[in-house]
Amino acid sequence: MAQSPPPRSLTSPRPPAPPGIVASPWHHALAQPDRPAVIVADTGETLSYGDMIRGANRLANLFVGLGLRPGDCVAFCLENHIRYGELVWAAKAAGLYYVCIARQSGVDDLRYVLTNCGARVFIASAAVADTAVAASRDLPGLMAFMIDGEAPGFASYEAAVAGQDDQPVEDRSRGASMLYSSGTTGRPKGIRHPLQPVSPHVAPPRHRQMVETYGFGEGMVLLNPGPLYHTGPLRFMMHAQRAGGTVIVFRKFDAEAVLRAISRHQVTHGLFVPTMFVRMLALPDAVKTVAELGSLRVVIHIAAPISIPTKRRMIDWFGPVLHEMYGGTESVGTTVITSSEWLAHPGSVGRPSAGTELHIVDEQGEECPVGVPGLIYMSSGKTFEYHGEAVKTAASRHAMGWYTLGDVGYVDDDGYLYLTDRQSNLIISGGVNIYPREVEMVLADHPAVADVAVLGVPDPDFGEAVRAVVVCRLPAVSGDDLARELMAFCRARLNPVKCPRMIDFVAELPRSEAGKILRADLRRRYWPEGAGLVV
């Protein structure tokens, strides 16, 4: 009998920590004060480096004047606003934790985050005034400010900062984000990293990757159409501004407007999530063929799985400029992959980036052989905690000091990582473990399927049964015949135990602005009751 290959630990050797790169928008504000730091593409608003940093200095001085001390927390809830960079750079300069909250949050979720993070200052915009007022009412010790308007319990932001000194705050170490997980399956978790005793003008270690891997630098133009409260768009914006680039943001994603912006602004870099690619690919051929994409050097996609057909079509269209990055808000490591690597290893999310260790671990805590799925652990020398969640923090750590984001996957003989699914999405049907992502990837290959989610639903015999929720490319074709065809399509490619026994057709799936399927919303439709075609 052939022996199984030995377990494999994948490591990009971690060199001694280099001195931090001095990279700061304050430097660019002095050297090129009129250069645009951010442009809101769909409103035409532009903010220069000089104005952004003067605004950040005024706000940082306001924070200090209000008595906030290093390590205190401030919270922001607003749309992709021209002032977003001003807010986060002010918190960074004042040595504070800053929490960026989804603008579409409901009252209960917003109040939960404000309470959980212990925010001392809350800044919201008039666009979310009703929710912000209701969520922050009667929270003890919370000082609240409103941008672009007035609201009960909120002071005017513009009036509060107007009289502040526009010179930098001195003698404060670098603040840090305290971002919350997306909460697609439950309450979001606040991810908190220890503050570092370094200047705000010293970039975090990941900035080196932006410079060396993706060519971030002066003259770059980053198209960044995602929500700035989300980890990827926020951090990429800040890295681009540390490098002296211009960031193009949108109040709302519009596929055709994005293509126009690439040409108009001579975009060099782009950051997307897969659902944006799907919407761009769905544009009429007459729109796509006239798109001018020659300025693009690097297009990165993050945050959610991408189907193999979608990525092939994007590489065919945009050229071999696509890069994928897998990681998480926890910042314990990343894997990266180029277009050429992906074409040789389709479906992979890459190999560990410099300084990242990667381990695939079984239920006993031992490392898995090549090709065998297990829980993905990574390590980069950085630590974190889920704020106020000691049990969840402990569950994320391996005895060897590695961390898991809860994803399951395996590596191939060349060291490339493939995601199987999230541990929390596991379906147990008749005692068999089934990962929805494997089924979703098969169904996504069918030409009639535009989007798909797979989940477990109650079943009296097996505990859970596999159900697929499908969005058709042409809604008129949905029905029992297509459901049977899709189930046969799966059975020809997967163990029948893993195949859906029920298929529902919907107009669209619930997704976050980051492109992640909101599985909690889907499950509420089916637990404890469900309906659909059973074969």
XYZ file of C-alpha atoms in Angstrom:
535
model
C 0.000 0.000 0.000
C 1.338 3.416 -0.934
C 2.224 5.570 2.026
C 0.604 8.958 2.528
C 2.905 11.896 1.878
C 4.319 13.436 5.025
C 2.690 16.428 6.674
C 3.837 19.705 5.291
C 4.541 22.987 7.028
C 4.669 25.863 4.580
C 6.739 28.841 5.499
C 8.074 31.844 3.715
C 11.192 32.313 5.864
C 10.666 35.167 8.249
C 13.732 37.422 8.176
C 14.657 39.560 11.140
C 12.125 42.338 11.430
C 13.392 45.235 9.306
C 13.120 48.768 10.597
C 9.729 50.217 9.803
C 9.380 52.158 6.587
C 8.897 55.858 7.209
C 5.894 56.497 4.974
C 3.329 59.084 5.924
C 0.720 61.312 4.265
C 2.105 64.145 6.418
C 5.289 64.018 4.357
C 3.353 64.172 1.095
C 1.242 67.043 2.444
C 4.468 69.024 2.825
C 6.050 67.938 -0.451
C 2.972 68.010 -2.700
C 0.122 69.703 -0.803
C -2.074 70.134 -3.889
C -1.899 66.507 -5.031
C -5.308 64.804 -4.696
C -5.310 62.372 -1.773
C -8.846 61.169 -2.478
C -11.445 61.693 -5.182
C -15.089 60.654 -4.796
C -15.771 59.596 -8.368
C -19.556 59.781 -8.357
C -19.767 63.236 -6.720
C -16.647 64.833 -8.184
C -15.352 65.882 -4.757
C -11.568 66.088 -4.410
C -9.475 66.482 -1.273
C -5.795 67.390 -1.492
C -3.069 66.043 0.758
C -2.659 69.478 2.304
C -6.345 69.803 3.180
C -6.673 66.206 4.372
C -3.746 66.496 6.769
C -4.778 69.906 8.068
C -8.194 68.393 8.804
C -6.613 65.349 10.448
C -4.438 67.594 12.627
C -7.457 69.639 13.773
C -9.394 66.501 14.675
C -6.413 64.938 16.456
C -6.054 68.099 18.509
C -9.778 67.961 19.292
C -9.363 64.384 20.529
C -6.531 65.462 22.801
C -8.502 68.472 24.012
C -11.450 66.228 24.899
C -9.149 64.286 27.197
C -8.684 61.157 25.101
C -5.553 59.273 26.054
C -3.484 56.819 23.989
C -5.371 53.544 23.676
C -8.827 55.113 24.001
C -11.351 54.265 21.302
C -13.254 56.397 18.782
C -15.930 55.159 16.382
C -17.008 56.337 12.936
C -20.171 55.551 10.976
C -20.577 57.214 7.591
C -20.707 56.546 3.883
C -17.608 56.694 1.646
C -17.250 60.338 2.570
C -14.566 62.763 1.434
C -13.578 63.179 5.110
C -13.025 59.463 5.781
C -9.237 59.721 5.450
C -9.206 62.774 7.710
C -10.935 60.793 10.474
C -8.743 57.708 10.433
C -5.461 59.607 10.086
C -6.448 61.789 13.046
C -7.012 58.725 15.202
C -3.751 57.217 13.960
C -1.873 60.418 14.890
C -3.489 60.667 18.332
C -2.579 57.101 19.343
C -6.188 55.908 19.461
C -8.070 52.805 18.444
C -10.556 53.610 15.684
C -13.628 51.554 14.858
C -15.185 51.936 11.390
C -18.798 50.786 11.423
C -20.864 49.723 8.431
C -23.048 52.603 7.271
C -26.014 50.262 6.713
C -25.943 48.924 10.284
C -29.250 48.705 12.082
C -29.823 50.382 15.415
C -29.187 47.243 17.478
C -25.957 46.330 15.670
C -24.622 49.879 15.812
C -25.395 50.193 19.512
C -23.776 46.812 20.159
C -20.509 47.878 18.514
C -20.457 51.270 20.254
C -20.941 49.558 23.590
C -18.609 46.640 22.930
C -15.682 48.764 21.770
C -16.045 51.262 24.600
C -16.044 54.259 22.253
C -15.490 57.615 23.927
C -16.191 59.625 20.782
C -18.658 58.767 18.027
C -18.616 60.589 14.680
C -21.427 59.976 12.192
C -22.645 61.685 9.042
C -26.052 63.160 8.290
C -26.626 60.281 5.851
C -26.994 57.884 8.807
C -28.390 60.384 11.312
C -31.590 58.554 12.253
C -29.785 55.295 13.028
C -26.882 57.046 14.755
C -29.161 59.030 17.070
C -31.233 55.997 18.044
C -28.181 53.784 18.601
C -26.187 56.244 20.714
C -29.011 57.567 22.860
C -28.225 57.459 26.604
C -24.831 55.792 26.218
C -22.937 57.121 29.249
C -19.824 59.190 28.617
C -20.127 59.099 24.816
C -19.324 62.370 23.022
C -21.027 62.501 19.616
C -20.441 64.683 16.534
C -22.382 64.923 13.276
C -20.826 65.681 9.872
C -22.908 67.627 7.313
C -25.806 68.405 9.601
C -27.328 68.522 13.052
C -29.065 65.889 15.138
C -30.270 65.540 18.745
C -27.395 64.643 21.048
C -24.757 65.395 18.388
C -22.553 68.461 18.216
C -21.611 69.906 14.835
C -18.406 68.282 13.628
C -17.468 71.247 11.476
C -17.892 73.706 14.341
C -15.942 71.484 16.736
C -12.868 71.217 14.519
C -12.964 74.738 13.111
C -11.123 76.350 15.991
C -8.535 73.635 16.500
C -4.832 73.977 15.753
C -3.935 72.573 12.324
C -0.424 71.612 13.429
C 0.416 67.938 14.185
C -0.130 66.408 17.597
C 3.215 65.704 19.200
C 4.488 62.830 21.358
C 1.822 60.283 20.465
C 2.552 56.746 19.277
C 0.778 55.219 16.301
C -2.897 54.418 16.762
C -4.491 51.326 15.274
C -7.701 50.120 13.721
C -10.045 48.018 15.811
C -12.220 46.654 13.057
C -15.092 44.240 13.476
C -15.542 40.984 11.620
C -18.350 41.068 9.110
C -20.706 39.076 11.301
C -22.106 37.039 8.388
C -23.112 34.254 10.787
C -23.721 36.174 14.022
C -22.563 39.126 16.103
C -19.379 40.770 14.773
C -16.184 40.441 16.802
C -13.884 43.376 17.484
C -10.320 42.561 16.441
C -7.797 44.353 18.609
C -4.024 44.405 18.164
C -1.569 45.729 20.747
C -0.512 49.312 20.098
C 3.094 49.668 19.049
C 5.461 52.264 20.558
C 6.366 53.772 17.189
C 5.664 57.067 15.457
C 2.442 57.426 13.444
C 4.729 58.201 10.508
C 6.288 54.726 10.617
C 4.235 52.354 8.480
C 3.145 48.943 9.781
C 5.106 45.954 8.416
C 2.496 45.099 5.754
C 3.313 48.364 3.963
C 6.532 46.767 2.736
C 4.442 44.144 0.921
C 2.386 46.870 -0.750
C 5.556 48.538 -2.007
C 7.586 45.482 -2.966
C 4.820 43.183 -4.259
C 2.328 45.622 -5.766
C 4.440 48.657 -6.615
C 2.753 51.197 -4.343
C 4.451 54.568 -4.689
C 4.115 58.197 -5.704
C 2.174 58.602 -8.903
C -0.035 55.560 -8.310
C -3.803 55.916 -8.664
C -5.809 53.364 -6.672
C -9.381 52.603 -7.752
C -11.018 51.590 -4.480
C -14.788 51.156 -4.980
C -15.479 49.109 -1.842
C -16.865 50.370 1.480
C -14.207 52.127 3.549
C -15.514 50.673 6.807
C -14.312 47.297 5.526
C -10.767 46.156 6.290
C -9.414 45.825 2.751
C -10.599 49.103 1.228
C -9.685 51.046 4.372
C -6.186 49.646 4.702
C -5.429 49.831 0.986
C -6.513 53.479 0.984
C -4.174 54.219 3.877
C -1.259 52.352 2.290
C -1.774 54.265 -0.945
C -1.806 57.544 0.962
C 1.333 56.578 2.872
C 2.899 56.043 -0.554
C 1.700 59.380 -1.931
C -0.901 58.030 -4.337
C -4.387 59.209 -5.234
C -7.345 57.090 -4.121
C -10.555 56.982 -6.174
C -13.602 55.986 -4.096
C -17.316 55.716 -4.865
C -20.381 56.404 -2.756
C -21.973 53.402 -4.469
C -20.483 50.762 -6.728
C -21.550 51.062 -10.357
C -19.856 48.721 -12.812
C -20.001 51.017 -15.826
C -18.863 54.047 -13.797
C -15.891 52.048 -12.545
C -14.773 51.317 -16.099
C -15.109 54.986 -17.025
C -13.070 55.981 -13.964
C -10.173 53.706 -14.969
C -9.751 55.655 -18.170
C -10.588 59.101 -16.818
C -8.165 58.929 -13.900
C -5.538 56.718 -15.552
C -5.868 54.198 -12.747
C -2.762 52.098 -12.074
C -4.036 49.886 -9.238
C -7.444 48.457 -8.372
C -8.987 46.692 -5.386
C -12.113 44.612 -5.938
C -14.221 41.816 -4.524
C -15.518 39.033 -6.790
C -19.129 40.261 -6.942
C -17.836 43.458 -8.541
C -16.184 41.363 -11.243
C -19.453 39.513 -11.830
C -21.311 42.794 -12.315
C -18.636 44.157 -14.628
C -18.654 40.989 -16.729
C -22.444 41.268 -17.023
C -22.171 44.652 -18.759
C -23.091 44.736 -22.463
C -20.254 43.816 -24.804
C -20.532 47.266 -26.380
C -19.565 48.793 -23.017
C -16.778 46.349 -22.229
C -15.067 46.471 -25.588
C -14.586 50.252 -25.509
C -13.223 50.288 -21.954
C -9.688 51.686 -21.851
C -7.697 49.552 -19.421
C -4.120 50.153 -20.590
C -3.100 52.120 -17.484
C -3.752 49.189 -15.150
C -0.646 47.577 -13.647
C -2.082 45.648 -10.680
C -5.664 44.589 -9.899
C -6.087 42.874 -6.540
C -9.153 40.971 -5.387
C -9.871 40.011 -1.782
C -12.527 39.226 0.821
C -14.580 36.417 -0.739
C -14.165 33.280 -2.874
C -14.165 33.668 -6.640
C -15.386 31.037 -9.072
C -12.937 29.631 -11.584
C -15.004 30.714 -14.633
C -15.294 34.282 -13.323
C -11.580 34.604 -12.738
C -10.683 33.137 -16.140
C -12.979 35.646 -17.833
C -11.458 38.544 -15.878
C -7.904 37.535 -16.800
C -8.962 37.187 -20.440
C -10.453 40.690 -20.309
C -8.071 42.675 -18.069
C -4.940 40.718 -18.909
C -2.490 39.058 -16.497
C -2.662 41.927 -14.000
C -4.944 40.133 -11.526
C -3.547 39.317 -8.099
C -5.390 37.590 -5.280
C -4.727 38.054 -1.583
C -6.152 35.776 1.102
C -6.064 36.868 4.723
C -8.293 38.501 7.289
C -8.855 41.481 9.529
C -6.903 39.602 12.176
C -3.703 40.234 10.142
C -1.982 37.016 11.159
C -0.706 36.282 7.661
C -1.586 36.273 3.975
C -1.236 34.176 0.876
C -0.818 35.768 -2.554
C -1.018 34.594 -6.138
C -0.435 36.185 -9.542
C -2.426 35.583 -12.719
C 0.209 33.289 -14.219
C 0.470 31.238 -11.027
C -3.308 30.960 -10.824
C -3.605 29.758 -14.417
C -1.192 26.968 -13.503
C -3.056 26.285 -10.214
C -6.686 27.275 -10.907
C -8.755 27.752 -7.778
C -5.768 28.364 -5.514
C -5.451 31.436 -3.289
C -1.669 31.256 -3.455
C 1.362 30.636 -1.324
C 2.397 32.361 1.905
C 3.648 35.908 1.506
C 7.035 36.845 2.932
C 7.051 36.388 6.686
C 3.914 34.210 6.817
C 3.876 30.650 8.120
C 1.069 28.372 6.913
C -0.076 25.154 8.593
C -2.949 22.791 7.790
C -4.115 21.082 10.971
C -6.449 18.143 11.635
C -8.964 17.727 14.473
C -6.236 16.338 16.739
C -4.091 19.431 16.249
C -1.561 17.640 14.020
C -0.426 18.879 10.621
C -2.143 17.300 7.618
C -0.414 15.651 4.651
C -0.386 17.399 1.282
C -3.826 17.291 -0.343
C -5.703 16.590 2.906
C -8.055 19.362 4.091
C -7.749 20.737 7.587
C -8.108 23.917 9.566
C -5.858 26.669 8.192
C -3.488 28.281 10.673
C -1.118 31.139 9.950
C 1.463 33.114 11.838
C 3.323 36.323 11.041
C 4.621 37.367 14.435
C 1.545 39.533 15.060
C -0.925 38.895 17.883
C -4.545 39.922 18.345
C -7.568 39.372 20.543
C -11.298 39.355 19.952
C -12.259 42.222 22.222
C -14.157 40.978 25.256
C -14.270 37.439 23.837
C -11.631 35.475 25.729
C -13.095 32.089 24.768
C -13.205 32.926 21.044
C -9.697 34.366 21.213
C -8.387 31.179 22.817
C -10.203 29.041 20.238
C -8.384 30.858 17.442
C -4.931 29.947 18.777
C -2.966 26.763 18.322
C -0.634 25.522 21.049
C 2.271 26.321 18.706
C 1.319 29.994 18.614
C -0.426 29.924 15.215
C -3.833 31.476 14.536
C -6.855 30.380 12.546
C -9.551 32.469 10.898
C -11.847 29.443 10.880
C -11.212 28.513 7.245
C -10.625 24.968 6.020
C -8.321 24.109 3.124
C -5.416 22.068 1.808
C -2.131 22.589 -0.025
C -0.896 20.914 -3.185
C 2.563 19.532 -3.929
C 3.788 22.974 -4.974
C 2.684 24.619 -1.742
C -0.386 26.402 -3.108
C -3.339 26.779 -0.767
C -6.907 25.905 -1.771
C -9.855 26.926 0.396
C -12.461 24.283 1.071
C -14.816 26.343 3.235
C -15.287 27.936 6.622
C -15.460 25.636 9.612
C -18.683 27.358 10.717
C -20.380 26.553 7.384
C -19.944 22.813 7.798
C -23.028 20.732 6.988
C -23.342 17.405 8.807
C -25.773 15.188 6.938
C -26.208 11.628 8.165
C -22.858 11.878 9.943
C -21.016 13.009 6.778
C -19.121 16.312 6.806
C -19.957 18.456 3.759
C -18.369 21.827 2.986
C -20.698 24.100 0.986
C -17.914 25.823 -0.943
C -17.006 22.588 -2.754
C -20.592 22.261 -3.983
C -20.840 25.965 -4.807
C -17.726 25.814 -6.977
C -19.223 22.953 -9.005
C -22.584 24.665 -9.476
C -20.852 27.924 -10.452
C -19.401 26.084 -13.452
C -22.870 25.523 -14.908
C -23.605 28.082 -17.655
C -27.079 28.835 -16.269
C -25.803 29.828 -12.808
C -24.937 33.457 -12.079
C -24.591 33.099 -8.281
C -25.077 30.321 -5.765
C -25.044 29.563 -2.065
C -25.254 26.139 -0.448
C -26.374 25.525 3.116
C -27.721 22.848 5.379
C -31.425 22.812 6.191
C -33.308 20.708 8.754
C -33.985 17.110 7.768
C -35.830 14.602 9.998
C -33.750 11.639 8.816
C -30.254 13.063 8.287
C -30.252 16.008 10.668
C -29.342 18.353 7.818
C -29.897 18.168 4.074
C -27.939 20.037 1.420
C -29.866 22.864 -0.218
C -28.690 25.174 -3.016
C -29.996 28.687 -3.535
C -29.342 29.766 -7.127
C -29.479 32.990 -9.094
C -29.904 32.267 -12.801
C -28.192 34.196 -15.567
C -31.555 34.246 -17.353
C -34.357 34.247 -14.735
C -36.859 32.799 -17.197
C -35.038 29.458 -17.282
C -35.481 28.742 -13.560
C -37.822 25.920 -12.620
C -38.055 22.228 -11.884
C -36.339 21.155 -15.095
C -33.287 23.295 -14.401
C -33.239 22.140 -10.773
C -33.029 18.510 -11.899
C -30.367 19.415 -14.443
C -28.251 21.164 -11.799
C -28.535 18.240 -9.402
C -27.493 15.832 -12.155
C -24.624 18.192 -13.002
C -23.427 17.917 -9.395
C -23.819 14.153 -9.195
C -21.602 13.733 -12.246
C -18.801 15.617 -10.467
C -19.233 14.984 -6.730
C -19.992 12.206 -4.313
C -23.824 12.038 -4.345
C -23.868 12.532 -0.569
C -22.550 16.070 -1.100
C -25.048 17.024 -3.793
C -28.090 19.210 -3.133
C -31.396 17.463 -2.686
C -33.267 20.778 -2.931
C -32.748 23.842 -5.120
C -34.435 27.214 -4.791
C -34.215 30.016 -7.337
C -34.003 33.621 -6.185
C -33.470 36.999 -7.840
C -30.349 37.698 -5.771
C -28.426 36.414 -2.779
C -27.954 38.468 0.380
C -24.369 39.711 0.275
C -22.441 42.263 2.267
C -20.825 45.215 0.523
C -17.602 43.221 0.774
C -19.186 40.497 -1.360
C -19.577 37.882 1.371
C -22.741 35.793 1.443
C -24.795 36.684 4.526
C -25.423 33.112 5.527
C -27.246 34.087 8.707
C -29.863 35.830 6.550
C -30.189 32.739 4.357
C -30.493 30.367 7.297
C -33.311 32.400 8.801
C -35.351 31.536 5.710
C -35.036 27.802 6.296
C -34.722 27.185 10.021
C -36.893 25.658 11.314
C -38.945 25.448 8.109
C -37.956 25.159 4.453
C -39.461 24.438 1.086
C -38.158 23.489 -2.312
C -37.884 20.794 -4.922
C -36.903 17.445 -3.402
C -35.643 14.654 -5.651
